Short mmCIF file of C-alpha atoms and ligand atoms in Angstrom, two decimals:
data_model
loop_
_atom_site.label_atom_id
_atom_site.label_comp_id
_atom_site.label_asym_id
_atom_site.label_seq_id
_atom_site.Cartn_x
_atom_site.Cartn_y
_atom_site.Cartn_z
CA MET V 715 -15.58 -4.86 9.85
CA LYS V 716 -13.85 -8.16 9.17
CA VAL V 717 -10.27 -7.92 7.91
CA SER V 718 -8.00 -10.78 6.93
CA ILE V 719 -4.26 -10.31 6.60
CA VAL V 720 -2.37 -12.73 4.41
CA GLY V 721 1.37 -12.95 5.13
CA ILE V 722 2.22 -12.52 8.81
CA GLY V 723 5.76 -11.24 8.43
CA LYS V 724 7.14 -7.84 9.38
CA VAL V 725 4.47 -5.88 7.49
CA GLY V 726 1.50 -8.17 8.22
CA SER V 727 2.28 -8.27 11.95
CA ALA V 728 2.70 -4.48 12.15
CA LEU V 729 -0.58 -3.98 10.31
CA ALA V 730 -2.38 -6.38 12.64
CA LEU V 731 -1.09 -4.52 15.70
CA THR V 732 -2.01 -1.15 14.18
CA LEU V 733 -5.58 -2.29 13.45
CA VAL V 734 -5.99 -3.58 17.00
CA ALA V 735 -4.32 -0.56 18.63
CA ARG V 736 -6.51 1.87 16.68
CA GLY V 737 -9.68 -0.19 17.22
CA LEU V 738 -10.47 -0.30 13.51
CA VAL V 739 -11.81 -3.87 13.20
CA ASP V 740 -14.35 -6.18 14.80
CA GLU V 741 -12.78 -9.37 13.48
CA LEU V 742 -9.20 -10.06 12.38
CA VAL V 743 -7.97 -13.24 10.70
CA LEU V 744 -4.23 -13.84 10.35
CA ILE V 745 -3.26 -16.14 7.49
CA GLY V 746 0.30 -17.38 7.66
CA ARG V 747 2.01 -19.69 5.25
CA HIS V 748 0.82 -22.87 6.99
CA PRO V 749 -2.70 -23.66 8.13
CA PRO V 750 -2.79 -23.54 11.93
CA ASN V 751 -2.22 -26.88 13.56
CA PRO V 752 -2.34 -27.37 17.33
CA VAL V 753 0.51 -29.87 17.17
CA ASP V 754 2.74 -27.65 15.09
CA PRO V 755 1.66 -24.08 15.85
CA SER V 756 2.64 -21.54 13.26
CA PHE V 757 3.86 -18.03 13.88
CA ALA V 758 0.40 -16.71 12.97
CA VAL V 759 -1.18 -18.73 15.82
CA GLY V 760 1.14 -17.13 18.37
CA GLU V 761 0.63 -13.70 16.84
CA ALA V 762 -3.16 -14.08 17.04
CA MET V 763 -3.00 -15.09 20.71
CA ASP V 764 -0.70 -12.19 21.53
CA LEU V 765 -2.97 -9.71 19.71
CA LEU V 766 -6.10 -11.11 21.35
CA HIS V 767 -4.55 -10.27 24.71
CA ALA V 768 -3.66 -6.80 23.39
CA THR V 769 -7.35 -6.18 22.57
CA ALA V 770 -8.04 -6.15 26.32
CA PHE V 771 -6.31 -2.75 26.34
CA THR V 772 -8.39 -1.35 23.47
CA ARG V 773 -11.75 -2.82 22.55
CA PRO V 774 -12.99 -6.36 21.95
CA VAL V 775 -11.84 -7.80 18.62
CA ARG V 776 -12.21 -11.42 17.54
CA VAL V 777 -8.66 -12.36 16.50
CA CYS V 778 -7.70 -15.76 15.16
CA ALA V 779 -5.17 -17.45 12.93
CA GLY V 780 -6.61 -19.40 10.07
CA GLY V 781 -6.73 -20.20 6.41
CA VAL V 782 -8.99 -19.33 3.53
CA SER V 783 -12.14 -20.75 5.14
CA GLU V 784 -11.70 -18.64 8.30
CA SER V 785 -11.30 -15.56 6.08
CA SER V 786 -14.67 -16.05 4.41
CA GLY V 787 -16.93 -13.00 4.42
CA SER V 788 -14.04 -10.55 4.89
CA ASN V 789 -14.71 -6.91 4.04
CA VAL V 790 -11.02 -6.27 3.36
CA ILE V 791 -8.19 -8.69 2.63
CA ALA V 792 -4.73 -7.17 3.10
CA ILE V 793 -2.05 -8.94 1.07
CA CYS V 794 1.34 -8.69 2.80
CA VAL V 795 2.95 -11.87 1.48
CA SER V 796 6.49 -12.12 0.25
CA GLY V 797 8.40 -15.00 -1.22
CA ALA V 798 11.63 -13.05 -1.38
CA GLU V 799 14.23 -11.89 1.11
CA SER V 800 12.96 -8.47 2.28
CA ARG V 801 16.43 -6.84 2.13
CA LEU V 802 16.44 -7.20 -1.68
CA PRO V 803 15.29 -4.33 -3.96
CA ARG V 804 11.51 -4.06 -4.48
CA THR V 805 11.50 -5.54 -7.99
CA THR V 806 13.74 -8.52 -7.18
CA GLY V 807 10.94 -10.63 -5.70
CA ALA V 808 8.49 -10.03 -8.54
CA ASP V 809 8.48 -13.60 -9.85
CA ALA V 810 8.21 -15.24 -6.43
CA ASN V 811 5.47 -12.86 -5.32
CA ALA V 812 3.53 -13.23 -8.58
CA LYS V 813 3.58 -17.00 -8.12
CA ILE V 814 2.17 -16.68 -4.58
CA LEU V 815 -0.55 -14.28 -5.76
CA ARG V 816 -1.63 -16.66 -8.53
CA GLU V 817 -2.06 -19.37 -5.88
CA ILE V 818 -3.75 -17.43 -3.10
CA ILE V 819 -6.00 -14.88 -4.81
CA PRO V 820 -8.62 -17.18 -6.48
CA PRO V 821 -9.56 -19.10 -3.29
CA LEU V 822 -9.53 -15.94 -1.17
CA VAL V 823 -11.89 -14.18 -3.61
CA ALA V 824 -14.14 -17.25 -3.82
CA ALA V 825 -14.46 -17.23 -0.01
CA SER V 826 -15.02 -13.46 0.21
CA PRO V 827 -16.65 -12.43 -3.07
CA ASP V 828 -17.48 -8.93 -1.78
CA ALA V 829 -14.07 -8.16 -0.30
CA ILE V 830 -11.76 -5.33 -1.20
CA LEU V 831 -8.19 -6.49 -1.82
CA LEU V 832 -5.49 -4.20 -0.48
CA LEU V 833 -1.93 -4.93 -1.60
CA ALA V 834 1.25 -4.08 0.29
CA THR V 835 3.40 -6.66 -1.52
CA ASN V 836 6.15 -5.30 -3.76
CA PRO V 837 6.76 -4.48 -6.54
CA LEU V 838 3.56 -2.82 -5.50
CA ASP V 839 2.05 -1.48 -8.71
CA ALA V 840 2.89 -4.56 -10.77
CA MET V 841 1.48 -6.84 -8.07
CA THR V 842 -1.69 -4.72 -7.78
CA THR V 843 -2.17 -4.88 -11.56
CA LEU V 844 -1.60 -8.64 -11.53
CA THR V 845 -4.02 -9.14 -8.63
CA LEU V 846 -6.67 -7.17 -10.49
CA GLN V 847 -6.20 -9.46 -13.50
CA ILE V 848 -6.21 -12.68 -11.45
CA SER V 849 -9.17 -11.74 -9.24
CA LYS V 850 -11.37 -10.47 -12.10
CA LEU V 851 -12.90 -8.09 -9.54
CA PRO V 852 -14.18 -4.64 -10.49
CA SER V 853 -11.18 -2.31 -10.56
CA GLY V 854 -12.32 -0.22 -7.56
CA ARG V 855 -12.05 -3.27 -5.33
CA VAL V 856 -8.34 -3.95 -5.91
CA LEU V 857 -5.92 -1.30 -4.71
CA GLY V 858 -2.41 -0.96 -3.35
CA THR V 859 -0.98 1.18 -0.56
CA GLY V 860 0.88 2.88 -3.42
CA THR V 861 2.49 6.24 -2.80
CA LEU V 862 0.56 7.02 0.39
CA LEU V 863 3.64 6.13 2.42
CA ASP V 864 5.92 8.13 0.08
CA THR V 865 3.50 11.06 0.27
CA MET V 866 3.68 11.03 4.07
CA ARG V 867 7.48 10.81 3.96
CA LEU V 868 7.50 13.92 1.75
CA ARG V 869 5.00 15.74 3.97
CA VAL V 870 7.20 15.15 7.02
CA LEU V 871 10.09 16.86 5.20
CA LEU V 872 7.90 19.73 3.97
CA SER V 873 6.37 20.10 7.43
CA GLU V 874 9.79 20.51 9.01
CA LYS V 875 10.67 23.17 6.42
CA CYS V 876 7.38 25.13 6.59
CA GLY V 877 6.73 24.67 10.31
CA ILE V 878 3.22 23.48 9.42
CA HIS V 879 1.61 20.20 10.53
CA PRO V 880 1.87 17.45 7.83
CA ARG V 881 -1.95 17.20 7.87
CA ASP V 882 -2.20 20.73 6.45
CA ILE V 883 0.21 20.05 3.63
CA ARG V 884 -1.37 19.03 0.35
CA ALA V 885 1.42 17.57 -1.74
CA TYR V 886 1.27 14.20 -3.45
CA VAL V 887 3.90 11.71 -4.53
CA LEU V 888 2.30 10.03 -7.56
CA GLY V 889 2.99 7.24 -10.02
CA GLU V 890 5.02 4.23 -9.01
CA HIS V 891 5.74 3.13 -5.44
CA GLY V 892 9.32 2.77 -6.64
CA ASP V 893 12.23 4.63 -8.09
CA SER V 894 10.30 6.35 -10.92
CA GLN V 895 7.86 8.09 -8.53
CA PHE V 896 7.61 11.89 -8.66
CA VAL V 897 6.12 14.76 -6.66
CA ALA V 898 3.26 16.71 -8.24
CA TYR V 899 4.73 19.96 -6.92
CA SER V 900 2.76 22.07 -9.41
CA SER V 901 -0.38 21.47 -7.33
CA ALA V 902 1.28 21.43 -3.88
CA SER V 903 0.09 23.75 -1.13
CA ALA V 904 0.54 24.28 2.60
CA GLY V 905 -2.34 25.76 4.56
CA GLY V 906 -3.84 26.89 1.26
CA ALA V 907 -0.70 28.74 0.11
CA ARG V 908 1.07 27.38 -2.96
CA ILE V 909 4.45 25.75 -2.45
CA ASP V 910 6.85 27.19 -5.01
CA PRO V 911 8.14 24.11 -6.90
CA ASP V 912 11.28 25.73 -8.22
CA THR V 913 13.69 25.42 -5.35
CA ALA V 914 16.65 23.08 -5.13
CA LEU V 915 15.53 22.14 -1.63
CA LEU V 916 12.22 20.75 -2.90
CA HIS V 917 14.02 18.62 -5.46
CA TRP V 918 16.28 17.37 -2.69
CA PHE V 919 13.15 16.48 -0.65
CA GLU V 920 11.79 14.57 -3.65
CA ASN V 921 15.01 12.59 -3.86
CA GLN V 922 15.13 11.97 -0.11
CA THR V 923 11.55 10.67 -0.28
CA ARG V 924 12.47 8.32 -3.14
CA LEU V 925 15.46 6.99 -1.21
CA ALA V 926 13.79 6.78 2.22
CA GLY V 927 12.76 3.13 1.93
CA HIS V 928 16.27 2.10 0.84
CA GLU V 929 17.78 4.11 3.71
CA ILE V 930 15.51 2.51 6.35
CA MET V 931 16.35 -0.93 4.92
CA ARG V 932 20.07 -0.15 5.15
CA HIS V 933 19.74 0.54 8.86
CA LYS V 934 17.00 -1.82 10.03
CA GLY V 935 16.79 -4.46 7.32
CA TYR V 936 13.10 -3.97 6.52
CA THR V 937 10.38 -1.32 6.70
CA ASN V 938 7.05 -1.94 8.37
CA ALA V 939 5.74 0.84 10.63
CA GLY V 940 4.98 3.39 7.90
CA VAL V 941 3.34 0.94 5.50
CA ALA V 942 1.29 -0.58 8.32
CA MET V 943 -0.05 2.86 9.21
CA ALA V 944 -0.73 3.57 5.51
CA ALA V 945 -2.69 0.32 5.09
CA ALA V 946 -4.59 0.96 8.34
CA VAL V 947 -5.60 4.46 7.19
CA ILE V 948 -6.92 3.01 3.91
CA ILE V 949 -8.81 0.28 5.81
CA GLU V 950 -10.28 2.92 8.12
CA ALA V 951 -11.46 4.97 5.12
CA ILE V 952 -13.13 1.85 3.69
CA GLY V 953 -14.69 0.84 7.02
CA THR V 954 -16.06 4.29 7.77
CA ASP V 955 -16.97 5.09 4.15
CA SER V 956 -15.10 8.36 4.74
CA HIS V 957 -14.61 9.48 1.11
CA GLU V 958 -11.12 10.60 2.12
CA VAL V 959 -8.73 11.48 -0.72
CA ILE V 960 -5.75 9.12 -0.48
CA PRO V 961 -3.05 8.42 -3.08
CA VAL V 962 -3.37 4.69 -3.73
CA SER V 963 -2.34 2.38 -6.51
CA THR V 964 -5.39 1.85 -8.69
CA LEU V 965 -6.18 1.03 -12.30
CA VAL V 966 -5.45 4.03 -14.53
CA ARG V 967 -7.90 4.47 -17.37
CA GLY V 968 -6.55 7.07 -19.72
CA PHE V 969 -4.94 9.62 -17.41
CA ALA V 970 -1.98 11.47 -19.01
CA GLY V 971 -2.13 8.95 -21.84
CA VAL V 972 -1.75 5.96 -19.49
CA ARG V 973 -4.22 3.11 -19.25
CA ASP V 974 -4.49 -0.52 -18.13
CA VAL V 975 -1.83 -0.40 -15.44
CA CYS V 976 -2.08 0.36 -11.71
CA LEU V 977 -0.32 3.50 -10.47
CA SER V 978 -0.96 5.96 -7.69
CA LEU V 979 -3.32 8.87 -8.17
CA PRO V 980 -5.31 10.73 -5.52
CA ALA V 981 -8.42 8.61 -5.07
CA VAL V 982 -11.68 8.93 -3.14
CA ILE V 983 -11.87 5.94 -0.79
CA GLY V 984 -15.09 4.58 0.67
CA ARG V 985 -16.99 1.40 1.51
CA ALA V 986 -16.74 0.16 -2.11
CA GLY V 987 -12.97 0.76 -2.32
CA VAL V 988 -11.75 3.30 -4.88
CA LEU V 989 -14.86 5.33 -5.69
CA ARG V 990 -13.07 7.52 -8.24
CA THR V 991 -9.67 9.01 -9.01
CA LEU V 992 -9.12 12.74 -9.24
CA GLU V 993 -7.87 14.19 -12.50
CA ILE V 994 -5.16 16.24 -10.82
CA GLU V 995 -3.64 18.80 -13.21
CA LEU V 996 -0.05 17.94 -14.09
CA VAL V 997 2.48 20.18 -15.86
CA PRO V 998 4.07 18.52 -18.95
CA ALA V 999 7.19 17.33 -17.06
CA GLU V 1000 4.99 15.66 -14.40
CA ALA V 1001 2.77 14.03 -17.04
CA GLU V 1002 5.93 12.71 -18.70
CA ALA V 1003 7.12 11.35 -15.33
CA PHE V 1004 3.75 9.61 -14.89
CA ARG V 1005 4.19 7.93 -18.29
CA ARG V 1006 7.71 6.81 -17.27
CA CYS V 1007 6.16 5.22 -14.15
CA ALA V 1008 3.72 3.30 -16.34
CA GLN V 1009 6.59 2.10 -18.50
CA ALA V 1010 8.53 0.92 -15.44
CA VAL V 1011 5.56 -1.11 -14.18
CA ARG V 1012 4.89 -2.56 -17.66
CA THR V 1013 8.54 -3.65 -17.89
CA THR V 1014 8.21 -5.47 -14.55
CA LEU V 1015 5.01 -7.17 -15.70
CA ASP V 1016 6.49 -8.08 -19.09
CA ASN V 1017 9.54 -9.63 -17.41
CA LEU V 1018 7.53 -11.89 -15.08
CA GLY V 1019 8.53 -15.50 -15.59
CA ARG V 1020 11.48 -14.69 -17.90
P1 LIG N 2032 8.43 -10.90 5.43
O1 LIG N 2032 9.32 -11.83 4.71
O2 LIG N 2032 8.75 -10.48 6.81
O3 LIG N 2032 6.95 -11.51 5.46
C1 LIG N 2032 6.33 -12.10 4.36
C2 LIG N 2032 5.45 -13.21 4.90
O4 LIG N 2032 4.68 -13.76 3.83
C3 LIG N 2032 6.26 -14.37 5.51
O5 LIG N 2032 5.83 -14.57 6.85
C4 LIG N 2032 5.87 -15.57 4.63
O6 LIG N 2032 5.80 -16.76 5.35
C5 LIG N 2032 4.50 -15.12 4.15
N1 LIG N 2032 4.00 -15.88 3.02
C6 LIG N 2032 4.65 -16.24 1.89
N2 LIG N 2032 3.84 -16.97 1.10
C7 LIG N 2032 2.66 -17.07 1.74
C8 LIG N 2032 1.42 -17.70 1.44
N3 LIG N 2032 1.26 -18.39 0.31
N4 LIG N 2032 0.40 -17.60 2.34
C9 LIG N 2032 0.55 -16.91 3.49
N5 LIG N 2032 1.71 -16.29 3.84
C10 LIG N 2032 2.74 -16.36 2.97
O7 LIG N 2032 8.28 -9.62 4.48
P2 LIG N 2032 7.76 -8.17 4.92
O8 LIG N 2032 8.92 -7.35 5.33
O9 LIG N 2032 6.60 -8.34 5.83
O10 LIG N 2032 7.27 -7.59 3.51
C11 LIG N 2032 6.12 -8.12 2.89
C12 LIG N 2032 5.93 -7.46 1.54
O11 LIG N 2032 5.60 -6.08 1.75
C13 LIG N 2032 7.21 -7.46 0.67
O12 LIG N 2032 6.85 -7.63 -0.68
C14 LIG N 2032 7.76 -6.06 0.90
O13 LIG N 2032 8.60 -5.64 -0.16
C15 LIG N 2032 6.48 -5.28 0.96
N6 LIG N 2032 6.58 -3.96 1.55
C16 LIG N 2032 5.81 -3.01 1.00
C17 LIG N 2032 5.83 -1.72 1.47
C18 LIG N 2032 4.95 -0.70 0.83
O14 LIG N 2032 5.06 0.49 1.09
N7 LIG N 2032 4.03 -1.11 -0.04
C19 LIG N 2032 6.65 -1.40 2.56
C20 LIG N 2032 7.41 -2.42 3.14
C21 LIG N 2032 7.37 -3.70 2.63
#
């Protein structure tokens, strides 16, 4: 399993450490902003050395810093770049991040024509849609971490309430990895028992989940641990061809009246990326929320460059 990470900032570094710590890769290439240069070492060079030493505690992994040519033949390329100040709201950096993606995606895909592209860069769903367009790859091979992180944030809250391990809670945050996201409570269950959607507490949980990223930013200035774990879990599902169901941002083709935009739906993940999405049953209010998510992402895409 060869993974390249592009953008060695807070998220890229945390993802690299997670992949090494969990022993999920055989080869890891860290692509920072500058090509590595022994005279003027970049942050990515130092990070690669540090991680290489960390592999001695886990299992051997070839770790290096590099550029596009070192990334060639990657199975997965994780895109964690940002051209914007990370304290700003998710949509603020859309133009800067779109510009970076237009520059980096074509050469990366040319060097790794069979790779799966996994986006963490915000605004996540707009950037995933844009990457799909730029890369011209089959839709299953371009995905974003989407609402997996939001789903886990919700499951932690539900777990505390039910006294049941988050793993046994089946409740999905769907739609946009952003403020228009919603919980598909109508299909939520814990240990097989339905979770009654009509309690004020559950709506409070939904709101807390939506605000969690903003709250972490307010205290620590950025978020990285949760998204790194989310990306690592997706990479593991690809590497092991696990067919795990994970909510990821993927091209929607006619679900709830939405098409041609990337949003999160529960998806079966395997060696080829998104193998299929599940047509989860939504009540009318949830379907309407899903359409509002699509509109929010379209507005971001329409405003690029304006
Ligand atoms: P950061 O500023 O710490 O790191 C971004 C890195 O990208 C920087 O090191 C920068 O040098 C690098 N970069 C910029 N252009 C590049 C290029 N052309 N080639 C290689 N590297 C390049 O930001 P961060 O906190 O790591 O966040 C990264 C992105 O992830 C942001 O868009 C952020 O909003 C997003 N994010 C997403 C989630 C999620 O759940 N999807 C969670 C947290 C952060």
